[in-house]
mmCIF file of C-alpha atoms and ligand atoms in Angstrom:
data_model
loop_
_atom_site.group_PDB
_atom_site.id
_atom_site.type_symbol
_atom_site.label_atom_id
_atom_site.label_comp_id
_atom_site.label_asym_id
_atom_site.label_seq_id
_atom_site.Cartn_x
_atom_site.Cartn_y
_atom_site.Cartn_z
ATOM 1 C CA MET A 1 1.314 -11.842 1.066
ATOM 2 C CA THR A 2 1.864 -8.144 1.033
ATOM 3 C CA PHE A 3 1.536 -4.778 2.666
ATOM 4 C CA VAL A 4 -1.450 -2.617 1.648
ATOM 5 C CA ILE A 5 -1.884 1.159 1.319
ATOM 6 C CA THR A 6 -5.204 2.398 2.720
ATOM 7 C CA SER A 7 -7.385 5.540 2.831
ATOM 8 C CA PRO A 8 -5.031 8.029 4.564
ATOM 9 C CA CYS A 9 -2.970 7.983 1.351
ATOM 10 C CA ILE A 10 -5.870 9.425 -0.631
ATOM 11 C CA GLY A 11 -5.235 13.125 -1.111
ATOM 12 C CA GLU A 12 -1.924 12.838 0.773
ATOM 13 C CA LYS A 13 0.346 10.827 -1.524
ATOM 14 C CA ALA A 14 3.428 11.687 0.506
ATOM 15 C CA ALA A 15 5.476 9.147 -1.510
ATOM 16 C CA ASP A 16 7.983 8.435 1.280
ATOM 17 C CA CYS A 17 7.182 4.733 0.769
ATOM 18 C CA VAL A 18 8.322 4.813 -2.846
ATOM 19 C CA THR A 19 11.752 6.023 -1.791
ATOM 20 C CA VAL A 20 12.345 3.260 0.765
ATOM 21 C CA CYS A 21 10.913 0.233 -1.074
ATOM 22 C CA PRO A 22 13.862 -2.050 -1.953
ATOM 23 C CA VAL A 23 12.029 -3.832 -4.768
ATOM 24 C CA ASP A 24 10.403 -0.779 -6.356
ATOM 25 C CA CYS A 25 6.880 -2.185 -6.178
ATOM 26 C CA ILE A 26 4.983 0.976 -5.128
ATOM 27 C CA VAL A 27 3.337 2.831 -7.995
ATOM 28 C CA GLU A 28 1.383 6.093 -8.111
ATOM 29 C CA GLY A 29 -2.293 5.820 -8.992
ATOM 30 C CA GLU A 30 -4.739 8.630 -9.640
ATOM 31 C CA GLU A 31 -5.820 9.092 -5.999
ATOM 32 C CA GLN A 32 -3.290 7.071 -4.028
ATOM 33 C CA PHE A 33 -0.191 4.905 -4.275
ATOM 34 C CA PHE A 34 -0.503 1.127 -4.660
ATOM 35 C CA ILE A 35 1.744 -1.775 -3.627
ATOM 36 C CA ASP A 36 2.069 -4.622 -6.133
ATOM 37 C CA PRO A 37 1.068 -7.683 -4.052
ATOM 38 C CA SER A 38 2.958 -10.051 -6.337
ATOM 39 C CA VAL A 39 6.272 -8.237 -5.901
ATOM 40 C CA CYS A 40 6.235 -7.003 -2.273
ATOM 41 C CA ILE A 41 8.742 -8.914 -0.093
ATOM 42 C CA GLU A 42 7.077 -7.795 3.173
ATOM 43 C CA CYS A 43 10.122 -5.950 4.497
ATOM 44 C CA GLY A 44 7.929 -3.397 6.288
ATOM 45 C CA ALA A 45 10.044 -0.385 5.335
ATOM 46 C CA CYS A 46 7.102 1.432 3.768
ATOM 47 C CA GLU A 47 4.929 0.981 6.842
ATOM 48 C CA THR A 48 7.562 2.703 8.974
ATOM 49 C CA ALA A 49 8.175 5.474 6.443
ATOM 50 C CA CYS A 50 4.544 6.461 5.840
ATOM 51 C CA PRO A 51 3.866 9.797 7.610
ATOM 52 C CA VAL A 52 0.092 9.243 7.709
ATOM 53 C CA GLU A 53 0.131 5.568 8.826
ATOM 54 C CA ALA A 54 -1.711 4.417 5.729
ATOM 55 C CA ILE A 55 0.192 1.148 5.279
ATOM 56 C CA PHE A 56 -0.645 -2.149 6.967
ATOM 57 C CA HIS A 57 0.377 -5.785 6.643
ATOM 58 C CA VAL A 58 -2.430 -7.668 4.930
ATOM 59 C CA ASP A 59 -3.032 -9.713 8.091
ATOM 60 C CA GLU A 60 -3.647 -6.497 10.053
ATOM 61 C CA LEU A 61 -6.150 -4.933 7.661
ATOM 62 C CA SER A 62 -9.497 -3.987 9.177
ATOM 63 C CA ASP A 63 -12.599 -5.349 7.492
ATOM 64 C CA GLU A 64 -13.348 -1.957 5.966
ATOM 65 C CA ASP A 65 -9.815 -1.717 4.559
ATOM 66 C CA GLN A 66 -9.975 -5.072 2.750
ATOM 67 C CA VAL A 67 -11.222 -3.132 -0.269
ATOM 68 C CA TYR A 68 -7.771 -1.550 -0.594
ATOM 69 C CA LEU A 69 -6.192 -4.961 -1.171
ATOM 70 C CA ASP A 70 -8.742 -5.528 -3.942
ATOM 71 C CA LYS A 71 -7.964 -2.109 -5.409
ATOM 72 C CA ALA A 72 -4.245 -2.895 -5.463
ATOM 73 C CA LYS A 73 -4.837 -6.238 -7.168
ATOM 74 C CA GLU A 74 -7.051 -4.548 -9.762
ATOM 75 C CA PHE A 75 -4.479 -1.794 -10.324
ATOM 76 C CA PHE A 76 -1.760 -4.314 -11.210
ATOM 77 C CA ALA A 77 -4.049 -6.787 -13.047
HETATM 78 FE FE1 LIG B 1 8.148 -2.430 -0.660
HETATM 79 FE FE2 LIG B 1 8.860 -3.562 1.667
HETATM 80 FE FE3 LIG B 1 6.671 -2.011 1.549
HETATM 81 FE FE4 LIG B 1 6.644 -4.392 0.365
HETATM 82 S S1 LIG B 1 6.830 -3.992 2.580
HETATM 83 S S2 LIG B 1 5.897 -2.463 -0.520
HETATM 84 S S3 LIG B 1 8.766 -4.559 -0.342
HETATM 85 S S4 LIG B 1 8.789 -1.335 1.220
#
């Protein structure tokens, strides 16, 4: 299980999440940051730190945001 970065990150890339992640699993992509689902320990620090509320626990993702979990998996594949 993991947290997932969604559309508000695109074009924003504030990067506050990278600073607070204790396991260093947030990486910058071309348009947005991604969380490595296989490394995330679900601490929730990034969700709190994100200034544009782009980060959600996987269980709280809307149907339309499911694609961002797929994008993260592809990014780290
Ligand atoms: Fe990192 Fe914690 Fe966010 Fe997972 S929930 S990406 S471990 S800050």
